[in-house]
Amino acid sequence: MSVKTQVSKLQKARYNFRPSMPDVLKNSPASIKIQYGAKSYPETHKEEIKGFFPNTYGAETVKFQKGSNAEIKKKKIKIGVVLSGGQAPGGHNVIAGIFDCLKKANPKNVLLGYLGGPSGILKNEFKTLSAKEIDAYRNTGGFDLIKSGRTKIETEEQLEKTKENLKKSAVDGLIIIGGDDSNTNAAVLAEYFKKDGEMLSAIGVPKTIDGDLKNKNIETSFGFDTAVKIYSELIGNICRDVNSSQKYWHFIRLMGRNASHITLEAAFQTQPNIALIGEEIKEKQMTLSQVVDDICKVIISRSAKGKDFGIVLVPEGLIEFIPEFKELISSLNEVLSANESEITAASISDKEKKEFISSKLPPHLSELLNAIPHNIAMQLLLDRDPHGNVVVSQIETEKLLIEMVKKQLEILKQSKKYGGKFAAINHFFGYEGRCGMPSNFDANYAYSLGYAAAILVLNGLNGYMACVSNLIKEPSKWLCGGIPITMLMNIERRAGKDKPVIKKALVDLNGAPFKTFEKLRETWAENENYIFPGPIQFFGAKEAADAVTFTLRYERKK
Ligand code: FBP
C-alpha cells in the first residue's frame, strides 16, 4: 500500500504564498539588462588573491535594470543547482526563484538539482526538477528537495571532475547556494572554468543562518531572519517561565559558529539578563575566568535583590573568541592534520588520543587542555569539518560555563560575598532553527536571490554572487544585481595552509547594533525587561508578519 505524503494545514496554505518581488524582477528576463559598475577588489591581501584568481580577479559589479535583452529568449539554457553546507530557511525558495526565472526566459530551459551537496556533482547524481516537484516545496523549510552536504571541491582532480560532469549534462551554469566556504568554492570553480576557456559559469547565493556572510553589498544571508525568530520565540518562552517560577538560571547556547550575530539579534528580540558577544570578549582579550567572573557579578547582584534567576545567551562560537582557546584550537588543528593516521587509528582510546595530542602541544596549551573537563576536551578533539573548522555545535560551552560559575559561586559563598541559591539549566538551540518554514522576509528574499542568480547565468556572468539589497524597504523597492566573489575574499589559515576564503563578517563593535546593545544591557541585567516575541507570523498585521531583524534595521538605518 502506498503511503500518501501528508502535509500540515499551514504548509498547504503556504504553498499558495506568492513571494513579493523587487520591481526590476517583475519584468520578463528578456526585459532585464545588465548594467556594469566599477571594477572591484578585495580589501586586503590583493596580490595574493590575484595570484589565486588571475582570470576572475578585478571584475565589475553589476546591477539589473529594465531594458531590452531579447537574446535571452533565443537561448536554451541548462542550469545546475546545488545546496551546500548547513540548512537555512528559504533554500527551496531560491530553487523556485531560479526555476521560475529560467522557465519565464524560455520554457525549454532546464533546471538540474545536484543531490546531497557538492558531492552530488562529483558523483554526477542529479535530477531534473519539474514544475510539480518545485510547487510541492515552495515556501517550505529544509533542503530536502535535493539535500545538502559539506564536501569541498578543491583538488585539481575534483575541479576537473566537476567540469567534466557539468559538460556531460550540457550544463551552462552552476548555482551554488551556500555560506562563505561554499561561495569560496563557487569562486574557485569560476576561475577554473575561465582558465580553461569554458563557457560555463559558477554563481553563488548567500545562505547561512549565522548571518556572517555580509558586507557593504550583501546586507544579510537568507535564513538568518527565520532562524533567529524561531530561537527568539523559544528564548521568550523561557524568559516567561523563569519569570513565573523565579528559581533557575538558564544558560542558552545559540548557533553561530564564527560570529555572534544570532545571539545579538536574539538579545534584541528578547532582552535577556546576559548576552555574551564573542567579538567583544576577543577585543578585550578576556580569559575564560574573566567571562565567568562577569557572569557571577550579575548573578550576585540579582541575588542580593532576591532574584536567584535569569537568562544567559551564549554564542556557540564563544570558545574560539577567547584568546587562550583560540590559540589552543589553532594548535590542535595543526597537530590533528599533521598526525591524522596516528589519531584516527581504530585501536586508540579517548584517553590515549588526548595524551598523544597533548604531548604534541606547547606546554601552556597542553596544561589548558588538561585543565578543562574531560568531556569538553574530547569535544575539542573531534574531527574538523571538510573546510578545516572545529565543529563548535558539538562543544557544550554552556555546560562548561555552568560548571565554572557554580565553582566560583561556591568560593564566593565561603567568603560571604554571595548568599544566594544557584540552580542552572542548559539549552542548545541550533538545529531547531535551521529548517523552519521561512518567514515572509526569507521567503521573499530567497526567492529574489534565486531569480537574480538565474539572471546572472542567463547573461553568461561567471564568479559572481547574486545580490539583493535595500532590504529594510518593502520588497518592490529592493535592488538586484551581482558582485564578483573575489572582492569578498581574504587569506586565512585553514588546515595548516594559507587559503583564499570569503571574509567572515563578525559583529562590528563600532556598529549600530552592538552600540545599541551596549547601552541597554545593564538595565536588562538588573531587571526583567523580557520580551516574548511568540511564533513567526505568516499572515495578518504587517508589523508582525513582515518585520525585518533589529540587526538589519540598525545597520541600514540612514
Ligand atoms: P553554514 O555556515 O553552512 O550555513 O552552517 C552554519 C551552521 O548552522 C552553524 O551555525 C553550525 O555550527 C553548523 O552549521 C553545524 O554544522 P553541521 O550541520 O555540519 O552540524
Coordinates of C-alpha atoms and ligand atoms in Angstrom, one line a residue:
M1 CA 0.0 0.0 0.0
S2 CA 1.5 3.3 -1.0
V3 CA 1.6 5.9 1.8
K4 CA 0.4 9.4 0.8
T5 CA 2.7 12.2 1.9
Q6 CA 0.9 14.3 4.5
V7 CA 1.4 18.0 4.9
S8 CA 0.2 20.3 7.7
K9 CA -2.6 22.7 7.1
L10 CA -0.2 25.6 7.4
Q11 CA 2.2 24.1 4.9
K12 CA -0.7 23.7 2.4
A13 CA -1.7 27.4 3.0
R14 CA 1.9 28.4 2.5
Y15 CA 2.1 26.7 -1.0
N16 CA -0.1 29.5 -2.1
F17 CA 2.0 32.3 -0.8
R18 CA 3.4 34.3 -3.7
P19 CA 6.7 35.9 -2.8
S20 CA 6.7 39.7 -3.2
M21 CA 9.4 40.6 -5.7
P22 CA 11.6 43.6 -6.4
D23 CA 10.1 45.7 -9.2
V24 CA 13.0 45.1 -11.6
L25 CA 12.5 41.3 -11.4
K26 CA 8.8 41.7 -12.3
N27 CA 10.0 42.3 -15.8
S28 CA 10.5 39.3 -18.0
P29 CA 14.1 38.2 -18.1
A30 CA 14.2 39.4 -21.7
S31 CA 13.5 42.9 -20.4
I32 CA 16.2 43.0 -17.7
K33 CA 19.5 44.4 -18.8
I34 CA 22.9 44.1 -17.1
Q35 CA 24.5 47.4 -16.1
Y36 CA 28.2 47.2 -15.4
G37 CA 29.6 49.2 -12.5
A38 CA 33.1 49.8 -11.1
K39 CA 35.9 47.1 -11.1
S40 CA 36.0 45.6 -7.6
Y41 CA 38.9 44.4 -5.4
P42 CA 39.2 42.7 -2.1
E43 CA 40.0 45.0 0.9
T44 CA 43.2 43.1 1.9
H45 CA 45.7 40.6 0.5
K46 CA 45.1 41.9 -3.0
E47 CA 48.2 40.5 -4.6
E48 CA 47.9 37.0 -3.0
I49 CA 44.2 36.8 -4.1
K50 CA 45.0 38.0 -7.6
G51 CA 47.6 35.1 -7.6
F52 CA 44.9 32.6 -6.8
F53 CA 42.3 34.1 -9.2
P54 CA 44.3 35.6 -12.1
N55 CA 41.4 35.3 -14.6
T56 CA 38.4 36.4 -12.5
Y57 CA 40.1 39.0 -10.2
G58 CA 39.0 42.6 -10.5
A59 CA 35.7 42.1 -12.3
E60 CA 32.9 44.8 -12.3
T61 CA 29.9 44.8 -10.0
V62 CA 26.6 44.5 -11.9
K63 CA 23.1 45.9 -11.4
F64 CA 19.9 44.9 -13.1
Q65 CA 17.8 47.5 -14.8
K66 CA 14.8 47.5 -17.1
G67 CA 15.8 47.3 -20.8
S68 CA 15.7 45.1 -23.8
N69 CA 17.7 41.9 -23.7
A70 CA 15.8 39.8 -26.3
E71 CA 18.8 37.4 -26.9
I72 CA 17.9 35.7 -23.6
K73 CA 14.7 34.3 -25.2
K74 CA 16.6 32.7 -28.1
K75 CA 19.0 30.7 -26.0
K76 CA 18.2 27.3 -24.5
I77 CA 19.9 27.2 -21.1
K78 CA 20.5 24.4 -18.6
I79 CA 21.4 25.4 -15.0
G80 CA 22.6 23.0 -12.3
V81 CA 21.8 24.0 -8.7
V82 CA 23.4 22.6 -5.5
L83 CA 22.7 23.3 -1.8
S84 CA 25.9 23.4 0.2
G85 CA 26.5 23.4 3.9
G86 CA 24.1 23.8 6.8
Q87 CA 20.4 24.1 6.2
A88 CA 18.8 27.6 6.2
P89 CA 15.1 28.5 5.8
G90 CA 14.5 29.7 2.3
G91 CA 16.6 27.3 0.3
H92 CA 13.7 25.8 -1.5
N93 CA 12.6 29.3 -2.5
V94 CA 15.9 30.1 -4.0
I95 CA 15.4 27.0 -6.2
A96 CA 11.9 28.0 -7.0
G97 CA 13.2 31.5 -8.0
I98 CA 15.8 30.0 -10.3
F99 CA 13.2 27.7 -11.9
D100 CA 10.6 30.4 -12.4
C101 CA 13.1 32.8 -14.0
L102 CA 14.5 30.1 -16.3
K103 CA 11.1 29.0 -17.5
K104 CA 10.0 32.6 -18.0
A105 CA 13.0 33.2 -20.1
N106 CA 12.3 30.2 -22.3
P107 CA 10.0 27.3 -21.3
K108 CA 12.6 24.9 -22.9
N109 CA 15.2 25.9 -20.3
V110 CA 16.1 23.1 -17.8
L111 CA 17.0 23.1 -14.1
L112 CA 19.0 20.1 -12.7
G113 CA 19.3 19.7 -9.0
Y114 CA 22.6 18.0 -7.8
L115 CA 21.9 15.7 -5.0
G116 CA 23.4 15.7 -1.5
G117 CA 25.6 18.8 -1.8
P118 CA 28.7 19.3 -3.9
S119 CA 29.5 15.5 -3.7
G120 CA 26.4 15.1 -6.0
I121 CA 28.3 17.0 -8.7
L122 CA 31.4 14.8 -8.2
K123 CA 29.3 11.6 -8.4
N124 CA 27.2 13.1 -11.2
E125 CA 24.0 12.4 -9.2
F126 CA 21.2 14.8 -10.1
K127 CA 17.6 15.1 -11.0
T128 CA 15.7 17.2 -13.5
L129 CA 13.4 19.4 -11.5
S130 CA 9.8 19.6 -12.7
A131 CA 7.2 22.2 -12.0
K132 CA 5.2 19.8 -10.0
E133 CA 8.1 19.0 -7.7
I134 CA 9.0 22.7 -7.3
D135 CA 5.4 23.5 -6.4
A136 CA 5.4 21.0 -3.6
Y137 CA 8.4 22.7 -2.0
R138 CA 7.5 26.4 -2.3
N139 CA 7.8 28.4 0.9
T140 CA 8.8 25.3 2.9
G141 CA 11.9 25.0 5.2
G142 CA 14.6 22.4 4.9
F143 CA 16.8 21.4 2.0
D144 CA 15.1 18.1 1.4
L145 CA 14.2 18.7 -2.2
I146 CA 17.8 17.9 -3.3
K147 CA 19.5 17.6 0.1
S148 CA 22.8 19.2 1.2
G149 CA 26.4 18.3 2.1
R150 CA 29.7 19.9 3.1
T151 CA 32.1 18.3 0.6
K152 CA 34.6 20.9 -0.6
I153 CA 35.6 20.9 -4.3
E154 CA 39.2 21.9 -4.2
T155 CA 41.7 19.4 -5.6
E156 CA 42.6 19.5 -9.3
E157 CA 41.0 16.1 -9.7
Q158 CA 37.7 17.3 -8.1
L159 CA 37.7 20.5 -10.2
E160 CA 38.3 18.5 -13.4
K161 CA 35.6 16.0 -12.4
T162 CA 33.1 18.9 -11.8
K163 CA 33.8 20.4 -15.2
E164 CA 33.6 17.0 -16.9
N165 CA 30.2 16.1 -15.2
L166 CA 28.7 19.5 -15.9
K167 CA 29.7 19.3 -19.5
K168 CA 28.4 15.7 -19.8
S169 CA 25.0 17.1 -18.9
A170 CA 25.4 20.2 -21.1
V171 CA 25.1 22.5 -18.1
D172 CA 25.7 26.2 -18.9
G173 CA 25.9 27.4 -15.4
L174 CA 26.1 26.1 -11.8
I175 CA 24.4 27.9 -8.9
I176 CA 25.9 27.1 -5.5
I177 CA 23.6 28.1 -2.6
G178 CA 25.9 28.3 0.4
G179 CA 27.8 30.1 3.1
D180 CA 31.2 31.7 3.0
D181 CA 33.1 28.5 2.4
S182 CA 30.7 27.3 -0.3
N183 CA 30.7 30.6 -2.1
T184 CA 34.5 30.4 -2.0
N185 CA 34.1 27.1 -3.8
A186 CA 32.0 28.9 -6.4
A187 CA 34.8 31.4 -7.0
V188 CA 37.4 28.6 -7.3
L189 CA 35.2 26.8 -9.9
A190 CA 34.6 30.1 -11.8
E191 CA 38.3 30.6 -12.0
Y192 CA 38.9 27.0 -13.1
F193 CA 36.2 27.3 -15.9
K194 CA 37.6 30.7 -17.1
K195 CA 41.2 29.5 -17.1
D196 CA 40.2 26.6 -19.4
G197 CA 38.2 29.0 -21.7
E198 CA 35.0 27.2 -20.9
M199 CA 31.7 29.0 -21.3
L200 CA 30.5 27.6 -18.0
S201 CA 29.5 29.9 -15.2
A202 CA 29.6 29.5 -11.5
I203 CA 27.3 31.7 -9.4
G204 CA 26.9 31.9 -5.6
V205 CA 23.9 32.7 -3.4
P206 CA 24.4 33.9 0.2
K207 CA 23.0 31.4 2.6
T208 CA 23.6 30.9 6.3
I209 CA 21.6 31.2 9.4
D210 CA 24.7 32.5 11.1
G211 CA 24.4 35.9 9.4
D212 CA 28.2 36.2 8.9
L213 CA 28.1 36.3 5.1
K214 CA 27.5 40.0 4.7
N215 CA 29.4 43.2 3.7
K216 CA 28.6 46.5 2.1
N217 CA 26.9 44.9 -0.8
I218 CA 25.4 41.8 0.7
E219 CA 23.1 43.1 3.5
T220 CA 22.3 39.7 5.0
S221 CA 22.2 36.0 4.2
F222 CA 18.9 34.3 3.8
G223 CA 17.9 32.1 6.7
F224 CA 19.1 34.4 9.5
D225 CA 15.7 36.1 9.8
T226 CA 13.7 32.9 10.3
A227 CA 16.3 31.1 12.4
V228 CA 16.7 33.9 14.9
K229 CA 12.9 34.4 15.1
I230 CA 12.5 30.7 16.0
Y231 CA 15.2 30.9 18.7
S232 CA 13.7 34.1 20.0
E233 CA 10.3 32.5 20.4
L234 CA 11.8 29.8 22.4
I235 CA 14.0 32.1 24.5
G236 CA 11.0 34.4 25.1
N237 CA 9.1 31.4 26.4
I238 CA 11.9 30.5 28.7
C239 CA 12.0 34.2 29.9
R240 CA 8.3 33.9 30.8
D241 CA 8.9 30.6 32.5
V242 CA 11.8 31.9 34.6
N243 CA 9.8 35.0 35.5
S244 CA 7.0 32.7 36.7
S245 CA 9.0 30.2 38.8
Q246 CA 11.9 32.5 39.6
K247 CA 14.2 29.7 40.6
Y248 CA 16.6 28.9 37.7
W249 CA 19.4 30.4 35.7
H250 CA 19.0 29.3 32.1
F251 CA 22.2 29.1 30.0
I252 CA 21.2 29.0 26.4
R253 CA 23.8 28.4 23.7
L254 CA 22.8 29.6 20.2
M255 CA 24.1 28.6 16.8
G256 CA 26.5 30.9 15.1
R257 CA 29.8 29.2 14.5
N258 CA 32.2 32.1 13.9
A259 CA 30.1 35.2 14.8
S260 CA 27.7 36.3 17.5
H261 CA 25.1 37.9 15.2
I262 CA 22.4 35.3 16.2
T263 CA 23.0 36.0 19.9
L264 CA 22.9 39.7 19.4
E265 CA 19.7 39.7 17.4
A266 CA 18.1 37.2 19.8
A267 CA 19.1 39.6 22.6
F268 CA 17.3 42.5 20.9
Q269 CA 14.2 40.3 20.4
T270 CA 14.0 39.0 24.0
Q271 CA 16.1 41.3 26.3
P272 CA 17.8 38.6 28.5
N273 CA 19.8 39.4 31.6
I274 CA 23.1 38.5 30.0
A275 CA 24.1 38.0 26.3
L276 CA 27.8 37.2 25.7
I277 CA 29.2 38.6 22.5
G278 CA 32.2 36.7 21.4
E279 CA 33.7 39.6 19.4
E280 CA 33.8 41.8 22.5
I281 CA 35.4 39.1 24.5
K282 CA 38.1 38.8 21.9
E283 CA 38.6 42.5 21.6
K284 CA 39.0 42.7 25.4
Q285 CA 41.3 39.7 25.3
M286 CA 39.3 38.1 28.1
T287 CA 40.2 34.8 29.7
L288 CA 37.5 32.2 30.4
S289 CA 37.8 33.0 34.1
Q290 CA 37.1 36.7 33.4
V291 CA 34.0 35.8 31.4
V292 CA 32.9 33.6 34.4
D293 CA 33.6 36.5 36.8
D294 CA 31.4 38.9 34.8
I295 CA 28.5 36.4 34.8
C296 CA 28.9 35.9 38.5
K297 CA 28.8 39.7 39.1
V298 CA 25.3 39.8 37.6
I299 CA 24.2 36.7 39.4
I300 CA 25.4 38.1 42.8
S301 CA 23.8 41.5 42.2
R302 CA 20.4 40.0 41.2
S303 CA 20.6 37.6 44.1
A304 CA 21.1 40.5 46.5
K305 CA 17.7 41.7 45.4
G306 CA 16.2 38.3 46.0
K307 CA 16.3 37.3 42.3
D308 CA 18.1 34.0 42.0
F309 CA 17.1 33.5 38.4
G310 CA 17.9 34.8 35.0
I311 CA 18.7 34.1 31.4
V312 CA 22.2 33.9 29.8
L313 CA 22.7 33.8 26.0
V314 CA 25.9 32.2 24.8
P315 CA 27.1 32.2 21.1
E316 CA 28.2 28.7 20.1
G317 CA 31.5 30.0 18.8
L318 CA 32.3 31.7 22.2
I319 CA 35.2 29.3 22.8
E320 CA 37.0 30.4 19.7
F321 CA 36.8 34.0 20.7
I322 CA 38.6 33.5 24.0
P323 CA 42.3 34.1 23.0
E324 CA 43.7 31.2 25.1
F325 CA 41.2 28.8 23.5
K326 CA 41.7 30.3 20.0
E327 CA 45.4 29.5 20.4
L328 CA 44.7 26.0 21.7
I329 CA 42.3 25.3 18.8
S330 CA 44.6 26.5 16.1
S331 CA 47.4 24.5 17.6
L332 CA 45.1 21.5 17.8
N333 CA 44.2 22.0 14.1
E334 CA 47.8 21.8 13.1
V335 CA 48.5 18.7 15.3
L336 CA 45.4 16.9 14.1
S337 CA 46.2 17.5 10.5
A338 CA 49.8 16.6 10.8
N339 CA 49.2 13.3 12.8
E340 CA 46.0 12.1 11.1
S341 CA 46.9 8.4 10.8
E342 CA 48.1 8.0 14.4
I343 CA 45.0 9.8 15.8
T344 CA 42.4 8.0 13.7
A345 CA 43.8 4.5 14.4
A346 CA 40.9 2.3 15.5
S347 CA 42.8 0.9 18.5
I348 CA 43.4 4.3 20.2
S349 CA 41.3 5.1 23.2
D350 CA 40.0 8.6 24.0
K351 CA 42.4 8.8 26.9
E352 CA 45.4 7.8 24.7
K353 CA 44.3 10.2 22.0
K354 CA 44.1 13.1 24.4
E355 CA 47.5 12.2 25.9
F356 CA 49.1 11.8 22.4
I357 CA 47.8 15.2 21.2
S358 CA 48.6 16.9 24.5
S359 CA 52.2 15.7 24.2
K360 CA 52.5 17.5 20.8
L361 CA 51.3 20.8 22.1
P362 CA 53.4 23.6 23.7
P363 CA 53.4 23.2 27.5
H364 CA 51.0 26.1 28.3
L365 CA 48.4 24.7 25.8
S366 CA 48.8 21.2 27.0
E367 CA 48.1 22.4 30.5
L368 CA 45.0 24.2 29.3
L369 CA 43.7 21.1 27.5
N370 CA 44.2 19.1 30.6
A371 CA 42.6 21.7 32.9
I372 CA 39.2 21.7 31.2
P373 CA 36.6 19.0 31.9
H374 CA 37.5 15.8 30.0
N375 CA 34.2 15.7 28.0
I376 CA 34.7 19.3 26.7
A377 CA 38.4 18.5 25.9
M378 CA 37.3 15.5 23.9
Q379 CA 34.8 17.7 22.1
L380 CA 37.6 20.0 21.1
L381 CA 39.4 17.0 19.5
L382 CA 36.5 15.9 17.3
D383 CA 37.1 15.7 13.5
R384 CA 37.2 19.1 11.8
D385 CA 34.6 19.8 9.0
P386 CA 35.8 19.5 5.4
H387 CA 36.7 23.2 5.5
G388 CA 39.1 22.7 8.5
N389 CA 36.7 24.3 11.0
V390 CA 36.3 23.0 14.5
V391 CA 32.7 21.7 14.9
V392 CA 31.6 24.1 17.6
S393 CA 28.0 22.9 17.5
Q394 CA 29.4 19.8 19.3
I395 CA 31.1 21.7 22.1
E396 CA 28.9 22.2 25.1
T397 CA 30.2 25.6 26.1
E398 CA 27.1 26.4 28.1
K399 CA 27.8 23.4 30.4
L400 CA 31.4 24.5 30.8
L401 CA 30.2 27.9 31.9
I402 CA 27.6 26.5 34.3
E403 CA 30.3 24.3 35.9
M404 CA 32.8 27.1 36.3
V405 CA 30.1 29.6 37.5
K406 CA 29.0 27.1 40.1
K407 CA 32.6 26.6 41.4
Q408 CA 33.2 30.3 41.5
L409 CA 30.0 31.0 43.4
E410 CA 30.9 28.3 46.0
I411 CA 34.2 30.0 46.6
L412 CA 32.4 33.4 47.0
K413 CA 29.9 31.8 49.3
Q414 CA 32.7 30.7 51.6
S415 CA 34.0 34.2 51.8
K416 CA 30.4 35.5 52.4
K417 CA 30.3 37.5 49.2
Y418 CA 27.4 35.6 47.9
G419 CA 24.5 34.1 49.8
G420 CA 22.1 33.0 47.0
K421 CA 21.0 29.8 45.5
F422 CA 22.3 28.9 42.1
A423 CA 20.3 26.2 40.1
A424 CA 21.2 26.2 36.4
I425 CA 19.6 24.6 33.3
N426 CA 21.4 24.3 30.0
H427 CA 19.9 24.5 26.5
F428 CA 21.3 24.5 23.0
F429 CA 19.1 26.0 20.2
G430 CA 20.7 25.2 16.9
Y431 CA 19.2 22.6 14.6
E432 CA 15.7 23.7 15.8
G433 CA 16.0 26.9 13.8
R434 CA 17.6 25.8 10.6
C435 CA 14.7 24.1 8.8
G436 CA 11.7 26.2 10.0
M437 CA 9.1 27.4 7.5
P438 CA 10.7 30.6 6.1
S439 CA 9.4 33.9 7.4
N440 CA 7.8 36.2 4.8
F441 CA 11.1 38.1 4.7
D442 CA 13.1 35.0 4.0
A443 CA 10.5 33.6 1.5
N444 CA 10.7 36.9 -0.4
Y445 CA 14.4 37.4 -0.1
A446 CA 15.4 33.8 -1.0
Y447 CA 13.1 33.7 -4.0
S448 CA 14.5 37.0 -5.3
L449 CA 18.1 35.8 -4.8
G450 CA 17.3 32.7 -6.8
Y451 CA 15.7 34.7 -9.6
A452 CA 18.7 37.1 -9.6
A453 CA 21.2 34.2 -9.7
A454 CA 19.4 32.8 -12.8
I455 CA 19.5 36.2 -14.5
L456 CA 23.3 36.2 -13.9
V457 CA 23.7 32.8 -15.6
L458 CA 21.3 33.7 -18.4
N459 CA 23.6 36.6 -19.1
G460 CA 26.8 34.5 -19.0
L461 CA 28.3 36.0 -15.9
N462 CA 30.8 33.9 -14.0
G463 CA 32.3 34.1 -10.5
Y464 CA 29.5 36.4 -9.1
M465 CA 27.3 36.3 -6.0
A466 CA 23.6 37.2 -6.5
C467 CA 22.9 40.4 -4.6
V468 CA 19.6 41.8 -3.5
S469 CA 19.8 45.0 -1.4
N470 CA 17.8 47.8 0.2
L471 CA 16.2 45.2 2.3
I472 CA 14.7 47.4 5.1
K473 CA 12.4 48.8 2.4
E474 CA 9.4 46.8 1.1
P475 CA 10.4 44.1 -1.5
S476 CA 9.2 46.1 -4.5
K477 CA 12.0 48.6 -3.8
W478 CA 14.7 46.0 -3.4
L479 CA 17.7 46.4 -5.8
C480 CA 19.2 43.5 -7.7
G481 CA 22.5 42.5 -9.3
G482 CA 25.7 40.6 -8.7
I483 CA 29.1 41.2 -7.1
P484 CA 32.4 39.5 -8.0
I485 CA 33.1 36.9 -5.3
T486 CA 36.8 37.7 -5.3
M487 CA 36.2 41.1 -3.9
L488 CA 34.9 39.5 -0.7
M489 CA 38.0 37.4 0.0
N490 CA 40.9 37.5 2.3
I491 CA 43.6 35.0 3.2
E492 CA 43.1 32.7 6.2
R493 CA 44.9 29.8 7.7
R494 CA 43.0 26.6 7.1
A495 CA 44.1 23.0 7.9
G496 CA 47.7 24.3 8.3
K497 CA 47.7 26.2 4.9
D498 CA 47.1 29.8 3.8
K499 CA 43.9 29.8 1.7
P500 CA 41.8 32.5 0.0
V501 CA 38.3 32.5 1.6
I502 CA 35.4 34.9 1.8
K503 CA 36.0 37.2 4.8
K504 CA 33.6 36.4 7.6
A505 CA 31.5 39.3 8.8
L506 CA 31.8 39.4 12.6
V507 CA 29.8 41.6 14.9
D508 CA 31.2 45.1 14.4
L509 CA 31.9 46.5 17.9
N510 CA 31.6 50.0 16.4
G511 CA 28.5 49.3 14.5
A512 CA 25.0 50.5 15.5
P513 CA 23.7 47.1 16.6
F514 CA 26.4 46.5 19.2
K515 CA 26.5 50.1 20.3
T516 CA 22.7 49.9 21.0
F517 CA 23.1 46.7 22.9
E518 CA 25.9 48.2 25.0
K519 CA 23.6 51.0 26.1
L520 CA 20.8 48.6 27.1
R521 CA 22.4 45.6 28.6
E522 CA 22.9 47.0 32.2
T523 CA 19.2 47.6 32.5
W524 CA 18.4 44.2 31.1
A525 CA 20.9 42.6 33.6
E526 CA 19.2 44.1 36.7
N527 CA 15.6 44.0 35.6
E528 CA 13.1 41.6 33.9
N529 CA 12.7 43.5 30.7
Y530 CA 12.0 40.3 28.9
I531 CA 10.2 40.4 25.6
F532 CA 8.1 37.4 24.4
P533 CA 8.1 37.5 20.6
G534 CA 5.9 34.5 20.1
P535 CA 5.8 32.4 16.9
I536 CA 6.6 33.7 13.5
Q537 CA 3.5 35.2 11.9
F538 CA 2.8 34.5 8.2
F539 CA -0.5 36.3 7.9
G540 CA -2.1 39.4 9.3
A541 CA -0.6 42.6 10.6
K542 CA 2.4 43.7 8.5
E543 CA 4.3 45.0 11.6
A544 CA 4.3 41.4 12.9
A545 CA 4.4 39.4 9.7
D546 CA 6.9 41.4 7.7
A547 CA 9.2 42.9 10.3
V548 CA 12.9 42.8 9.5
T549 CA 15.5 42.0 12.1
F550 CA 16.8 44.7 14.5
T551 CA 20.3 44.0 13.1
L552 CA 19.2 45.0 9.6
R553 CA 17.3 48.0 10.9
Y554 CA 20.2 49.3 13.0
E555 CA 22.8 48.6 10.3
R556 CA 21.0 50.0 7.4
K557 CA 19.2 53.0 9.0
K558 CA 20.4 56.0 7.2
Ligands
FBP1 P1 26.7 27.1 7.3 O1 27.8 28.0 7.6 O2 27.0 26.1 6.3 O3 25.4 27.9 6.9 O4 26.2 26.4 8.6 C1 26.1 27.1 9.8 C2 25.7 26.1 10.9 O5 24.3 26.0 11.1 C3 26.4 26.6 12.2 O6 25.6 27.6 12.9 C4 26.7 25.4 12.9 O7 27.8 25.5 13.8 C5 27.0 24.4 11.9 O8 26.3 24.8 10.8 C6 26.6 23.0 12.2 O9 27.1 22.2 11.2 P2 26.5 20.7 10.9 O10 25.2 20.9 10.2 O11 27.5 20.1 9.9 O12 26.4 20.0 12.2

